[in-house]
Amino acid sequence: MEQRSDRFHVQVDVGDDVVEMRATGEVDIATVGVLRSALWAAPARPLLRLDLSGVRLLSAAGVRALVAAHRRARARGGELVLVDPAPMVARVLHVTGLDRVIPVRARATAAAT
């Protein structure tokens, strides 16, 4: 399954206990709808893992989408984990304090989660 725009896309793989998403491109006001749609379309599983290693830009709209997805995952009895954010995205997560709310893991650590 894949959600796509010209500047951003999300690839989704669904397993028994985990939904794996890999986002690539820029998340801004023009593309956040693609991210939001992918996150909302994900079936309920104990773990939703979002790989951000291919994301070059995360705007405030993207941060809001991640907060909403985190809340939705928790309400459904699951957990959202952000994996391998690119340096610029990791900085946004740190500056906004989102890295203290949503778990952020390195790829090797996330596989064990």
Coordinates of N, CA and C in Angstrom, one line a residue:
M1 N 0.8 -1.2 0.0 CA 0.0 0.0 0.0 C 0.9 1.2 0.0
E2 N 0.5 2.3 -0.8 CA 1.3 3.5 -0.8 C 0.4 4.7 -1.0
Q3 N 0.8 5.8 -0.3 CA 0.2 7.1 -0.4 C 1.2 8.0 -1.1
R4 N 0.8 8.9 -2.0 CA 1.8 9.6 -2.8 C 1.3 11.0 -3.2
S5 N 2.3 11.9 -3.2 CA 2.1 13.2 -3.9 C 3.4 13.5 -4.7
D6 N 3.6 14.6 -5.4 CA 4.8 14.8 -6.1 C 6.0 15.0 -5.3
R7 N 5.9 15.5 -4.1 CA 7.0 15.7 -3.2 C 7.1 14.9 -2.0
F8 N 6.1 14.0 -1.8 CA 6.1 13.2 -0.6 C 5.4 11.9 -0.8
H9 N 5.8 10.8 -0.3 CA 5.1 9.6 -0.3 C 5.4 8.7 0.9
V10 N 4.4 7.8 1.2 CA 4.5 6.9 2.3 C 4.2 5.5 1.8
Q11 N 5.2 4.6 2.1 CA 5.0 3.2 1.8 C 4.6 2.5 3.1
V12 N 3.6 1.6 3.0 CA 3.0 0.9 4.2 C 3.1 -0.6 4.0
D13 N 3.6 -1.3 5.1 CA 3.5 -2.7 5.1 C 2.8 -3.1 6.4
V14 N 1.8 -4.0 6.3 CA 1.0 -4.4 7.5 C 1.4 -5.8 7.9
G15 N 1.8 -6.0 9.1 CA 2.0 -7.3 9.7 C 1.0 -7.6 10.7
D16 N 1.2 -8.8 11.4 CA 0.2 -9.2 12.4 C 0.2 -8.3 13.6
D17 N 1.4 -7.8 14.1 CA 1.5 -7.0 15.3 C 2.0 -5.6 15.0
V18 N 2.4 -5.3 13.8 CA 3.1 -4.0 13.5 C 2.7 -3.5 12.1
V19 N 2.5 -2.2 12.1 CA 2.4 -1.5 10.8 C 3.7 -0.8 10.6
E20 N 4.4 -1.0 9.5 CA 5.6 -0.4 9.1 C 5.3 0.7 8.1
M21 N 5.7 1.9 8.3 CA 5.6 3.0 7.3 C 6.9 3.6 7.1
R22 N 7.2 3.9 5.8 CA 8.4 4.6 5.4 C 8.0 5.8 4.6
A23 N 8.3 7.0 5.2 CA 8.0 8.3 4.6 C 9.2 8.8 3.9
T24 N 9.0 9.4 2.7 CA 10.1 10.0 1.9 C 9.6 11.3 1.4
G25 N 10.5 12.4 1.5 CA 10.2 13.7 0.9 C 10.1 14.7 1.9
E26 N 9.2 15.7 1.7 CA 9.0 16.9 2.5 C 7.5 16.9 3.1
V27 N 7.4 17.0 4.4 CA 6.1 17.2 5.0 C 5.9 18.6 5.3
D28 N 5.0 19.2 4.6 CA 4.6 20.6 4.8 C 3.1 20.8 4.6
I29 N 2.6 22.0 4.6 CA 1.2 22.2 4.5 C 0.6 21.6 3.2
A30 N 1.4 21.6 2.1 CA 0.9 21.0 0.9 C 0.9 19.5 0.8
T31 N 1.7 18.9 1.6 CA 1.8 17.4 1.5 C 1.4 16.7 2.8
V32 N 1.1 17.4 3.9 CA 0.7 16.7 5.1 C -0.5 15.9 5.0
G33 N -1.4 16.2 4.1 CA -2.6 15.4 3.9 C -2.2 13.9 3.5
V34 N -1.2 13.7 2.7 CA -0.7 12.4 2.4 C -0.3 11.6 3.6
L35 N 0.5 12.3 4.5 CA 0.9 11.6 5.7 C -0.2 11.3 6.6
R36 N -1.1 12.3 6.8 CA -2.3 12.1 7.6 C -3.2 11.0 7.1
S37 N -3.4 10.9 5.8 CA -4.2 9.8 5.2 C -3.6 8.5 5.5
A38 N -2.3 8.4 5.3 CA -1.6 7.1 5.5 C -1.7 6.7 7.0
L39 N -1.5 7.6 7.9 CA -1.6 7.3 9.3 C -3.0 6.9 9.7
W40 N -4.0 7.6 9.2 CA -5.4 7.2 9.5 C -5.8 5.9 8.9
A41 N -5.3 5.6 7.7 CA -5.7 4.4 7.0 C -5.0 3.1 7.6
A42 N -4.0 3.3 8.5 CA -3.3 2.2 9.1 C -4.2 1.4 10.0
P43 N -4.3 0.1 9.8 CA -5.1 -0.7 10.7 C -4.6 -0.7 12.1
A44 N -5.5 -1.0 13.0 CA -5.0 -1.0 14.4 C -4.1 -2.2 14.7
R45 N -3.0 -1.9 15.2 CA -2.0 -2.9 15.6 C -1.3 -2.4 16.9
P46 N -0.7 -3.3 17.6 CA 0.0 -2.8 18.9 C 1.1 -1.8 18.6
L47 N 1.7 -1.8 17.4 CA 2.8 -1.0 17.1 C 2.7 -0.4 15.7
L48 N 2.8 1.0 15.6 CA 2.9 1.7 14.4 C 4.3 2.3 14.3
R49 N 5.1 1.8 13.4 CA 6.5 2.3 13.3 C 6.6 3.1 12.0
L50 N 7.0 4.4 12.2 CA 7.1 5.3 11.1 C 8.6 5.7 10.9
D51 N 9.2 5.2 9.8 CA 10.6 5.5 9.4 C 10.6 6.9 8.8
L52 N 11.4 7.8 9.4 CA 11.5 9.1 8.9 C 12.9 9.4 8.3
S53 N 13.6 8.4 8.0 CA 15.0 8.6 7.5 C 15.0 9.3 6.1
G54 N 13.9 9.2 5.4 CA 13.9 9.8 4.1 C 13.1 11.1 4.0
V55 N 12.8 11.6 5.2 CA 12.1 12.9 5.3 C 13.1 14.0 5.5
R56 N 13.1 15.0 4.5 CA 14.0 16.1 4.5 C 13.5 17.3 5.3
L57 N 12.2 17.4 5.4 CA 11.6 18.6 6.0 C 10.3 18.2 6.8
L58 N 10.2 18.7 8.0 CA 9.0 18.4 8.8 C 8.5 19.8 9.3
S59 N 7.4 20.2 8.8 CA 6.8 21.5 9.2 C 5.9 21.4 10.4
A60 N 5.4 22.5 10.9 CA 4.5 22.5 12.0 C 3.3 21.6 11.7
A61 N 2.8 21.7 10.5 CA 1.7 20.8 10.1 C 2.0 19.4 10.2
G62 N 3.2 19.0 9.9 CA 3.7 17.6 10.1 C 3.7 17.2 11.6
V63 N 4.2 18.1 12.4 CA 4.3 17.9 13.8 C 2.9 17.7 14.4
R64 N 1.9 18.5 14.0 CA 0.5 18.3 14.4 C 0.0 17.0 14.0
A65 N 0.3 16.5 12.8 CA -0.1 15.2 12.3 C 0.4 14.1 13.1
L66 N 1.7 14.2 13.5 CA 2.3 13.2 14.3 C 1.7 13.1 15.7
V67 N 1.4 14.3 16.3 CA 0.8 14.3 17.6 C -0.6 13.7 17.5
A68 N -1.4 14.0 16.5 CA -2.7 13.4 16.3 C -2.6 11.9 16.1
A69 N -1.6 11.4 15.4 CA -1.4 10.0 15.2 C -1.0 9.3 16.4
H70 N -0.2 10.0 17.2 CA 0.2 9.4 18.5 C -1.0 9.2 19.4
R71 N -1.8 10.2 19.5 CA -3.0 10.2 20.3 C -4.0 9.1 19.9
R72 N -4.1 9.0 18.5 CA -5.0 8.0 18.0 C -4.5 6.6 18.2
A73 N -3.2 6.4 18.1 CA -2.6 5.0 18.3 C -2.8 4.7 19.8
R74 N -2.6 5.6 20.7 CA -2.8 5.3 22.2 C -4.2 5.0 22.5
A75 N -5.2 5.7 21.8 CA -6.6 5.5 22.1 C -7.0 4.1 21.6
R76 N -6.3 3.6 20.6 CA -6.6 2.3 20.1 C -5.8 1.2 20.8
G77 N -5.1 1.5 21.8 CA -4.3 0.5 22.6 C -2.9 0.2 22.0
G78 N -2.4 1.1 21.1 CA -1.2 0.9 20.4 C -0.2 2.0 20.8
E79 N 0.9 1.9 20.0 CA 2.0 2.9 20.2 C 2.6 3.3 18.9
L80 N 2.8 4.6 18.7 CA 3.5 5.1 17.5 C 5.0 5.3 17.9
V81 N 5.9 4.8 17.1 CA 7.3 4.9 17.3 C 7.9 5.5 16.0
L82 N 8.7 6.6 16.2 CA 9.4 7.2 15.1 C 10.8 6.6 15.0
V83 N 11.2 6.3 13.7 CA 12.4 5.6 13.5 C 13.3 6.4 12.6
D84 N 14.6 6.5 13.1 CA 15.7 7.1 12.3 C 15.4 8.4 11.6
P85 N 15.0 9.4 12.4 CA 14.7 10.7 11.7 C 16.0 11.3 11.1
A86 N 15.9 11.9 10.0 CA 17.0 12.6 9.4 C 17.4 13.7 10.3
P87 N 18.7 14.2 10.3 CA 19.1 15.2 11.2 C 18.2 16.4 11.3
M88 N 17.8 17.0 10.2 CA 16.9 18.2 10.3 C 15.6 17.8 11.0
V89 N 15.0 16.6 10.7 CA 13.8 16.2 11.3 C 14.0 15.9 12.8
A90 N 15.1 15.3 13.2 CA 15.4 15.0 14.6 C 15.5 16.4 15.3
R91 N 16.0 17.4 14.7 CA 16.1 18.7 15.4 C 14.7 19.3 15.6
V92 N 13.8 19.2 14.7 CA 12.5 19.6 14.9 C 11.8 18.9 16.0
L93 N 12.0 17.6 16.0 CA 11.4 16.7 17.1 C 11.9 17.2 18.5
H94 N 13.2 17.5 18.5 CA 13.8 17.9 19.8 C 13.4 19.3 20.2
V95 N 13.4 20.2 19.3 CA 13.0 21.6 19.6 C 11.6 21.7 20.0
T96 N 10.7 20.9 19.4 CA 9.3 21.0 19.8 C 9.0 20.2 21.0
G97 N 9.9 19.3 21.5 CA 9.7 18.5 22.6 C 8.9 17.2 22.2
L98 N 8.7 17.0 21.0 CA 7.9 15.8 20.6 C 8.7 14.5 20.8
D99 N 10.0 14.6 20.8 CA 10.9 13.4 21.1 C 10.7 13.0 22.6
R100 N 10.1 13.8 23.4 CA 9.8 13.4 24.8 C 8.4 12.8 25.0
V101 N 7.6 13.0 23.9 CA 6.2 12.5 24.0 C 6.1 11.2 23.2
I102 N 6.7 11.2 22.0 CA 6.6 10.0 21.1 C 8.0 9.4 21.1
P103 N 8.1 8.0 21.3 CA 9.4 7.4 21.3 C 10.1 7.5 19.9
V104 N 11.4 7.9 19.9 CA 12.2 8.0 18.7 C 13.3 7.0 18.9
R105 N 13.5 6.1 17.9 CA 14.4 5.0 18.0 C 15.3 5.0 16.7
A106 N 16.5 4.4 16.9 CA 17.4 4.1 15.8 C 16.8 2.9 15.1
R107 N 17.1 2.7 13.8 CA 16.6 1.5 13.1 C 16.9 0.2 13.8
A108 N 18.1 0.0 14.3 CA 18.5 -1.3 14.9 C 17.7 -1.5 16.2
T109 N 17.5 -0.4 17.0 CA 16.7 -0.5 18.2 C 15.2 -0.7 17.9
A110 N 14.7 -0.1 16.9 CA 13.3 -0.1 16.6 C 12.9 -1.6 16.2
A111 N 13.8 -2.3 15.5 CA 13.5 -3.7 15.1 C 13.2 -4.5 16.3
A112 N 13.9 -4.2 17.4 CA 13.7 -5.0 18.7 C 12.4 -4.6 19.4
T113 N 11.8 -3.4 19.0 CA 10.7 -2.9 19.7 C 9.4 -3.6 19.3

